[in-house]
Coordinates of C-alpha atoms in Angstrom, one line a residue:
M1 CA 0.2 0.1 -0.5
T2 CA 1.1 3.6 -0.7
S3 CA 2.1 5.6 2.2
Q4 CA 0.1 8.5 3.2
I5 CA 2.4 11.6 3.1
I6 CA 2.5 13.8 6.8
P7 CA 2.2 18.1 5.3
V8 CA 4.5 20.1 7.4
I9 CA 3.4 23.2 7.0
M10 CA 5.6 26.1 8.0
C11 CA 4.1 29.4 8.8
G12 CA 6.2 31.1 11.8
G13 CA 7.9 33.3 9.2
A14 CA 7.0 36.6 9.8
G15 CA 8.5 38.4 6.1
T16 CA 8.9 41.9 6.1
R17 CA 9.7 42.5 2.1
L18 CA 5.2 43.1 1.5
W19 CA 5.5 45.9 4.0
P20 CA 3.0 47.2 4.6
A21 CA 0.5 44.9 3.9
S22 CA 2.9 42.6 5.7
R23 CA 4.2 42.8 9.2
E24 CA 5.5 41.3 11.5
S25 CA 2.6 40.8 13.8
M26 CA 0.4 39.9 10.5
P27 CA 2.4 38.6 8.3
K28 CA 1.8 38.1 4.8
Q29 CA 1.2 34.2 4.8
F30 CA -1.9 35.3 6.9
I31 CA -3.4 38.1 4.9
A32 CA -5.7 37.3 1.7
M33 CA -4.4 39.3 -0.6
F34 CA -5.4 39.6 -4.0
S35 CA -7.7 37.1 -3.5
E36 CA -10.3 35.7 -0.9
R37 CA -8.0 33.4 1.7
S38 CA -4.7 33.4 2.2
T39 CA -1.6 31.6 2.0
F40 CA -1.4 29.9 5.1
Q41 CA -5.2 29.1 4.3
E42 CA -4.4 27.8 0.6
T43 CA -1.6 25.9 1.8
A44 CA -3.6 23.7 4.1
L45 CA -7.1 22.9 1.2
R46 CA -3.9 21.8 -0.9
V47 CA -3.3 18.8 1.3
V48 CA -6.6 17.6 2.4
G49 CA -9.0 16.1 1.0
K50 CA -7.2 12.6 -0.9
P51 CA -6.0 9.5 0.0
L52 CA -2.8 11.1 -0.5
F53 CA -2.4 12.6 2.6
A54 CA -2.8 12.2 6.5
K55 CA -3.9 14.7 9.0
P56 CA -1.4 17.9 8.6
I57 CA 0.9 19.3 10.9
V58 CA 0.8 23.1 11.5
V59 CA 4.6 24.5 12.9
T60 CA 3.7 28.4 13.9
S61 CA 4.7 30.7 16.8
A62 CA 3.0 31.2 19.6
E63 CA 2.0 34.6 18.3
F64 CA 0.2 33.5 15.9
R65 CA -1.6 31.1 17.6
F66 CA -4.8 32.1 17.2
V67 CA -5.5 32.3 14.1
V68 CA -3.8 30.1 13.0
A69 CA -7.1 28.2 14.4
D70 CA -9.2 30.5 12.7
Q71 CA -8.2 30.0 9.8
L72 CA -7.7 25.9 9.4
Q73 CA -11.7 27.0 10.5
E74 CA -13.3 28.2 8.8
V75 CA -11.7 26.6 6.1
G76 CA -12.5 23.5 7.3
V77 CA -9.4 22.1 7.9
E78 CA -8.2 19.8 11.1
A79 CA -4.9 19.7 11.9
D80 CA -2.1 19.3 14.8
I81 CA -1.0 23.3 16.1
V82 CA 3.2 23.2 17.0
L83 CA 3.8 25.7 18.8
E84 CA 7.3 26.9 18.8
P85 CA 8.5 29.1 22.1
F86 CA 10.1 31.5 19.4
R87 CA 12.6 31.3 16.2
R88 CA 15.1 29.1 15.3
D89 CA 15.1 29.2 11.2
S90 CA 14.1 26.0 9.8
G91 CA 16.5 24.0 11.2
L92 CA 15.4 23.3 14.1
A93 CA 11.2 23.3 12.8
V94 CA 11.6 20.8 10.0
A95 CA 14.1 18.4 13.2
V96 CA 10.7 19.4 15.4
A97 CA 8.4 17.3 12.8
T98 CA 10.5 14.9 12.2
V99 CA 10.5 14.1 15.5
L100 CA 6.5 14.0 15.4
G101 CA 6.2 11.8 12.2
L102 CA 8.0 9.2 13.6
R103 CA 5.9 9.5 17.0
R104 CA 2.6 8.5 14.7
S105 CA 4.3 6.4 13.0
P106 CA 8.1 4.8 12.8
D107 CA 6.4 5.1 8.0
A108 CA 6.0 8.5 8.0
I109 CA 6.6 10.6 5.0
L110 CA 6.6 14.6 5.8
L111 CA 6.2 16.7 2.8
I112 CA 7.9 20.5 4.5
L113 CA 5.7 23.2 2.7
A114 CA 6.1 27.2 2.8
S115 CA 3.2 28.4 4.0
D116 CA 4.1 31.9 2.0
H117 CA 4.0 30.4 -1.9
A118 CA 1.2 30.4 -4.1
I119 CA 1.3 27.2 -6.2
K120 CA -2.0 26.9 -10.0
G121 CA -2.1 24.0 -10.2
V122 CA -3.0 21.9 -7.4
E123 CA -3.8 18.7 -9.4
A124 CA -0.4 19.1 -11.2
F125 CA 0.8 19.3 -7.4
H126 CA -0.7 16.5 -6.3
T127 CA 0.6 14.6 -9.4
A128 CA 4.0 15.5 -8.3
C129 CA 4.0 14.2 -4.6
A130 CA 3.1 10.9 -6.0
D131 CA 5.6 10.5 -8.5
A132 CA 8.1 11.8 -5.8
L133 CA 7.2 9.1 -3.0
S134 CA 9.6 6.4 -4.7
A135 CA 12.3 8.4 -4.3
A136 CA 11.4 9.2 -0.7
E137 CA 10.4 6.0 0.5
D138 CA 13.6 4.3 -0.4
G139 CA 15.7 7.0 2.1
N140 CA 16.1 10.0 -0.3
I141 CA 15.4 14.0 0.6
V142 CA 13.4 14.6 -2.7
T143 CA 13.4 18.7 -3.0
F144 CA 10.9 19.5 -5.8
G145 CA 12.6 21.8 -8.3
V146 CA 10.5 24.1 -10.5
V147 CA 11.6 25.1 -13.9
P148 CA 12.0 28.4 -14.4
Y149 CA 10.8 31.0 -16.6
E150 CA 13.5 33.2 -16.3
P151 CA 15.9 34.2 -15.2
A152 CA 15.7 35.5 -11.3
T153 CA 17.9 36.1 -9.2
G154 CA 15.9 36.0 -5.8
Y155 CA 15.5 32.0 -6.0
G156 CA 18.3 29.6 -5.5
Y157 CA 18.9 27.0 -8.1
L158 CA 19.5 23.9 -8.2
K159 CA 21.4 20.6 -10.3
P160 CA 19.7 17.2 -11.4
G161 CA 22.4 15.0 -12.1
L162 CA 21.1 10.7 -13.1
P163 CA 18.0 9.2 -12.4
F164 CA 16.8 7.4 -10.2
G165 CA 15.7 3.6 -12.4
D166 CA 13.0 4.7 -14.7
G167 CA 11.5 7.9 -12.9
P168 CA 11.1 11.4 -13.1
V169 CA 13.4 11.8 -9.7
R170 CA 16.6 12.7 -10.4
K171 CA 19.9 12.5 -8.6
L172 CA 20.8 16.0 -6.7
D173 CA 24.2 16.7 -8.4
K174 CA 24.7 20.4 -6.8
F175 CA 22.6 24.4 -4.8
A176 CA 23.7 27.1 -6.2
E177 CA 22.7 30.8 -4.0
K178 CA 21.3 33.3 -5.4
P179 CA 23.4 34.4 -8.4
T180 CA 24.0 37.2 -10.5
R181 CA 21.4 38.0 -13.4
E182 CA 24.4 36.8 -16.7
M183 CA 24.6 34.0 -13.9
A184 CA 20.9 33.3 -13.8
Q185 CA 20.9 33.2 -17.8
Q186 CA 23.3 30.5 -17.7
Y187 CA 22.0 27.9 -14.9
I188 CA 18.6 28.7 -17.2
A189 CA 20.8 26.8 -19.9
D190 CA 22.3 24.5 -19.1
G191 CA 19.2 23.1 -17.3
Y192 CA 19.3 23.9 -13.7
L193 CA 16.1 24.4 -11.5
W194 CA 14.6 27.0 -9.0
N195 CA 14.9 26.0 -5.6
S196 CA 11.2 26.1 -4.2
G197 CA 12.1 24.5 -0.8
N198 CA 9.6 22.1 -0.9
F199 CA 10.6 19.2 -0.2
L200 CA 9.7 15.9 1.0
F201 CA 11.5 12.4 2.5
R202 CA 10.9 9.3 5.2
A203 CA 11.3 11.5 8.6
D204 CA 13.8 8.1 9.8
T205 CA 16.6 9.1 7.0
M206 CA 15.6 13.6 7.4
L207 CA 16.8 12.2 11.6
G208 CA 20.0 10.2 11.1
E209 CA 20.6 12.9 8.4
L210 CA 20.1 15.9 11.2
G211 CA 22.0 12.5 13.4
R212 CA 25.3 13.1 10.7
F213 CA 25.6 16.9 10.2
Q214 CA 23.5 19.1 13.1
P215 CA 23.1 16.6 16.6
E216 CA 22.1 19.1 18.0
L217 CA 19.2 20.0 15.8
A218 CA 18.6 16.9 16.6
V219 CA 18.7 16.0 20.1
A220 CA 16.9 19.6 20.6
A221 CA 14.0 18.1 18.8
E222 CA 13.8 15.4 21.0
G223 CA 13.8 17.4 24.2
A224 CA 11.5 19.6 23.3
V225 CA 8.4 17.4 22.0
D226 CA 9.7 15.2 25.1
A227 CA 9.3 18.3 26.9
A228 CA 6.2 20.0 25.6
I229 CA 2.0 20.1 26.8
K230 CA -1.2 20.4 25.9
D231 CA -2.1 23.7 26.1
L232 CA -6.0 24.3 25.0
D233 CA -5.9 22.6 20.7
F234 CA -2.4 23.1 21.6
V235 CA 1.3 21.3 21.6
R236 CA 3.5 24.2 23.1
L237 CA 6.9 22.5 22.6
A238 CA 9.6 23.4 25.2
K239 CA 11.5 26.4 25.9
A240 CA 14.7 24.9 27.1
P241 CA 15.7 23.1 24.9
F242 CA 15.4 25.7 21.6
E243 CA 17.8 28.0 24.3
N244 CA 20.4 25.6 23.0
A245 CA 19.7 25.0 19.1
P246 CA 21.4 26.7 17.0
K247 CA 19.1 29.4 14.6
I248 CA 20.2 27.5 11.0
S249 CA 18.2 27.1 7.9
I250 CA 16.9 23.5 6.6
D251 CA 19.3 23.9 3.9
Y252 CA 22.9 24.5 5.7
A253 CA 22.0 22.1 8.3
V254 CA 21.5 19.4 5.9
M255 CA 20.1 20.1 2.4
E256 CA 23.8 21.0 0.9
K257 CA 25.3 18.6 3.1
T258 CA 24.2 15.3 2.4
D259 CA 24.5 12.4 0.1
R260 CA 20.3 11.9 -0.1
S261 CA 19.2 14.3 -2.3
A262 CA 17.4 14.3 -5.5
V263 CA 15.5 16.9 -6.9
L264 CA 12.1 16.5 -9.3
A265 CA 11.5 19.4 -12.4
V266 CA 7.9 20.6 -11.3
D267 CA 6.5 22.9 -13.8
F268 CA 2.9 24.0 -11.3
G269 CA 3.6 27.6 -11.4
W270 CA 5.0 28.6 -8.2
S271 CA 5.8 31.2 -6.3
D272 CA 7.2 32.4 -3.7
L273 CA 5.4 35.8 -3.7
G274 CA 8.1 36.6 -1.9
S275 CA 8.6 40.6 -3.7
W276 CA 5.3 43.4 -4.5
E277 CA 6.5 41.8 -8.3
A278 CA 5.3 38.9 -7.4
I279 CA 2.4 39.6 -5.6
W280 CA 2.1 41.8 -9.2
A281 CA 2.3 38.2 -11.3
N282 CA 0.0 35.9 -9.5
A283 CA -2.5 38.9 -9.2
E284 CA -5.0 39.0 -11.7
Q285 CA -4.8 42.1 -14.2
D286 CA -7.4 44.2 -16.1
G287 CA -6.9 45.1 -19.5
A288 CA -3.9 47.9 -18.9
G289 CA -2.4 45.1 -16.8
N290 CA -3.0 46.9 -13.4
A291 CA -3.8 44.6 -10.5
L292 CA -6.4 46.1 -7.8
S293 CA -7.4 45.7 -4.7
G294 CA -9.4 47.1 -2.1
R295 CA -10.7 50.4 -2.7
C296 CA -9.4 52.1 -4.8
E297 CA -9.8 53.4 -8.0
V298 CA -7.3 54.4 -11.5
V299 CA -7.0 56.6 -14.2
D300 CA -4.5 56.5 -17.0
V301 CA -2.2 53.6 -14.7
K302 CA -0.2 50.6 -17.0
N303 CA 1.3 47.8 -15.2
A304 CA 0.7 48.5 -11.8
I305 CA -0.3 46.9 -9.0
V306 CA -2.4 49.4 -6.1
H307 CA -4.3 48.0 -3.3
S308 CA -6.1 49.7 0.5
D309 CA -8.0 48.1 2.7
E310 CA -11.2 49.1 3.9
S311 CA -10.7 52.1 5.6
I312 CA -8.9 54.8 3.0
L313 CA -10.1 55.4 -0.9
T314 CA -6.7 55.2 -2.7
T315 CA -7.1 57.0 -6.0
V316 CA -4.1 56.6 -9.0
I317 CA -3.5 58.4 -11.9
G318 CA -1.4 58.7 -15.2
L319 CA 1.3 56.4 -13.9
E320 CA 3.4 53.1 -15.0
E321 CA 4.6 50.1 -13.9
V322 CA 4.6 51.4 -10.0
V323 CA 3.4 50.1 -6.4
V324 CA 1.1 51.4 -4.4
I325 CA -0.1 50.3 -1.1
A326 CA -2.2 51.6 1.2
S327 CA -3.6 51.0 5.0
A328 CA -5.3 53.0 8.2
D329 CA -1.7 54.1 9.1
A330 CA 1.3 53.3 6.4
V331 CA 1.2 53.8 2.3
L332 CA 4.0 52.3 0.5
V333 CA 4.7 54.7 -3.4
A334 CA 7.2 52.5 -5.0
P335 CA 8.8 51.5 -8.4
R336 CA 7.1 47.6 -8.9
G337 CA 10.3 45.7 -8.5
I338 CA 11.6 47.2 -5.5
T339 CA 12.8 44.3 -3.6
S340 CA 15.5 44.8 -0.9
E341 CA 14.6 48.6 -1.0
I342 CA 11.4 47.9 1.1
K343 CA 13.4 45.5 3.9
V344 CA 15.9 48.7 3.9
L345 CA 12.6 51.1 4.9
V346 CA 11.4 48.2 7.3
E347 CA 14.8 48.7 9.2
K348 CA 14.9 52.4 9.4
L349 CA 11.3 52.7 10.3
K350 CA 12.1 50.5 13.1
A351 CA 15.5 52.5 13.8
A352 CA 13.1 55.0 14.1
G353 CA 11.2 53.9 16.8
R354 CA 7.9 53.7 14.7
T355 CA 5.9 51.4 15.6
E356 CA 4.2 50.8 13.0
A357 CA 8.0 48.8 11.0
T358 CA 6.5 46.0 12.6
E359 CA 2.6 45.6 14.0
H360 CA -1.1 47.1 12.3
R361 CA -3.1 49.6 14.0
R362 CA -5.5 46.4 14.1
I363 CA -4.6 43.6 16.6
Y364 CA -5.5 40.0 16.5
R365 CA -6.2 38.6 19.8
P366 CA -8.1 34.3 21.0
W367 CA -11.4 36.3 21.1
G368 CA -11.2 39.0 18.1
Y369 CA -9.5 41.7 17.1
Y370 CA -8.8 45.9 18.1
E371 CA -8.8 47.9 16.2
T372 CA -6.4 51.9 17.4
L373 CA -8.7 54.3 15.7
N374 CA -7.3 57.4 17.4
L375 CA -3.8 57.6 19.7
G376 CA -2.7 61.1 21.6
G377 CA -0.5 61.4 24.4
R378 CA -3.2 60.3 27.0
H379 CA -5.7 59.3 25.5
Q380 CA -6.3 55.7 23.0
V381 CA -9.6 55.1 20.6
K382 CA -9.9 51.4 19.8
R383 CA -12.7 49.7 18.1
I384 CA -13.9 46.3 18.8
L385 CA -14.6 42.8 17.7
V386 CA -15.7 39.9 19.9
K387 CA -16.1 37.3 18.1
P388 CA -20.0 35.0 19.2
G389 CA -19.6 33.4 23.1
Q390 CA -16.0 34.6 23.4
Q391 CA -14.6 36.4 25.7
L392 CA -11.5 38.8 27.2
S393 CA -9.6 37.7 29.8
L394 CA -11.7 39.3 33.7
Q395 CA -8.6 41.7 34.2
Q396 CA -7.4 44.9 35.5
H397 CA -5.6 48.2 35.1
F398 CA -3.8 50.9 36.8
H399 CA -2.4 53.3 34.5
R400 CA -6.2 54.6 32.6
S401 CA -9.4 53.6 32.9
E402 CA -11.8 52.8 29.7
H403 CA -15.5 53.8 28.4
W404 CA -17.5 51.3 26.6
V405 CA -19.9 52.7 23.6
V406 CA -21.4 49.4 21.6
V407 CA -22.4 50.0 18.4
H408 CA -23.5 46.5 18.0
G409 CA -24.3 43.4 18.9
T410 CA -25.1 42.6 22.5
G411 CA -21.7 43.1 25.7
E412 CA -21.9 41.3 29.2
I413 CA -20.0 43.9 30.5
T414 CA -18.7 42.9 33.9
I415 CA -17.2 45.4 37.2
G416 CA -16.1 44.4 40.4
D417 CA -19.1 42.2 41.3
E418 CA -21.4 43.6 39.0
T419 CA -22.2 41.9 35.6
R420 CA -24.8 43.4 33.6
M421 CA -26.7 43.7 29.7
L422 CA -24.9 46.5 27.5
H423 CA -27.5 46.7 24.3
E424 CA -26.4 49.4 21.8
N425 CA -25.7 52.4 22.2
Q426 CA -25.6 51.9 26.0
S427 CA -22.4 52.5 27.2
T428 CA -20.1 51.7 31.0
Y429 CA -17.0 53.5 32.8
I430 CA -14.2 51.6 33.7
P431 CA -11.8 52.9 36.8
A432 CA -8.0 52.9 36.8
G433 CA -8.1 49.5 39.4
A434 CA -10.9 48.5 38.3
V435 CA -11.6 44.6 38.1
H436 CA -13.7 44.1 34.8
R437 CA -14.6 41.6 32.1
L438 CA -16.1 41.8 28.4
A439 CA -18.2 39.2 26.1
N440 CA -20.1 39.2 24.0
P441 CA -22.7 35.7 24.8
G442 CA -24.7 36.6 21.7
R443 CA -24.4 34.9 18.3
I444 CA -23.4 38.1 16.1
P445 CA -20.6 39.5 16.6
L446 CA -20.3 42.4 19.4
E447 CA -18.9 45.9 18.3
L448 CA -17.4 48.8 20.0
I449 CA -15.2 51.7 20.4
E450 CA -12.7 52.3 23.9
V451 CA -11.5 55.4 25.0
Q452 CA -9.2 55.3 27.4
V453 CA -7.1 58.5 29.0
G454 CA -4.2 57.7 31.6
S455 CA -1.5 58.5 32.5
Y456 CA -0.3 55.5 30.3
L457 CA -1.1 53.0 27.2
G458 CA 0.7 50.2 26.8
E459 CA -1.6 47.1 26.3
D460 CA 1.3 45.5 28.7
D461 CA -0.6 48.0 31.3
I462 CA -2.9 44.7 31.5
V463 CA -2.7 41.4 34.8
R464 CA -4.6 38.8 33.5
L465 CA -6.4 36.7 36.5
Q466 CA -8.8 34.9 34.5
D467 CA -8.5 34.0 31.6
A468 CA -10.3 31.2 28.4
Y469 CA -7.2 30.9 26.6
N470 CA -3.7 29.8 28.8
R471 CA -2.7 33.5 29.0
V472 CA -2.9 34.5 33.3
G473 CA 0.2 36.8 34.2

């Protein structure tokens, strides 16, 4: 019987190449840009509902746990959600997934998938997984090498070698780092492939190669899984082993050293969506070559990408090949081909102490989200949305008071020993130091406006006394 493949979806990264739409607090894999679903959701949907695939494993950061759970629930996908205490690059994440796979079955086959990539040809992707399976079962680590259509300088390259028997999988002769344009042209002429970063292997094979080339990762992964705890519907990995593990990618740790590497040439419409140029190329375009998303209008514009969030009307006139990205608190206008310059910009914003570099105005929480509407020296105005049946922690603040006005739905408000219901257009006041809680007992979202007044308005002025999501502290 053909082995079932355990998909491993990696989604702990927080890249900045798509700023300001993507930021550390809500990175690109969770954002639905120019599509109805996020790339994380699309990745999960590609590996469910087929006999070839087993229940996925999602490896993510603890700070993204509720976003992951919510987005999986939205598309009806069940998965084991594994939480890293902090980022240690892809080497340790793959090692942890390998150990977890072996705990499921000694014959486990794992498929490592990036959550922020796009694949247009889903059936071709499934065919590629099936084509690579036999070579993986034989103890090879099979990388999917994308047939290039241009001399891209943003990808690593793979040189295929001799074939394994009569199948399409070939020996992998060489890994090549990101080249110059001239070198990329030569690579394409020589039959090289793009390194997609997605690969298939037998779990015991990978663990053995980790033991050979990076034993610290294998030891850390075993320790992190052995001491993991169950936290609601999540598996929270132990922190101490992560602290002792080296920060290294799986390519450097194993893939570029092993003699078990293989490659399968694929052509299933892959993109890593790693730049606004890549987003434009993969998005639906109008007759003038414009990719438009959100509240935007253009006149005499060609080959542009324009994205605007729901709070802003963005208009562009008389420009070509530009990127215009507008959000409530940040706007980017630049030539369409920019890539590394965005990272430089974000680092400059960080150095200047600009929170916009890393945080969206809308911050997601397990109960819903809040969005900053106005921030002054001693006041802050927020829009708060609480999902049906959810509640905030029982908490108190020492440096601010709060005024709440319900604008939609019904809220259950606890202040001290008193609990009462607030309906649309009703309000309440929470003095500094008062123990309080907000809950939504209804069947529709609860929306309210919160006005904070005080000497300090930071989120760390929250003392949680009770919490349904294990965030007490």
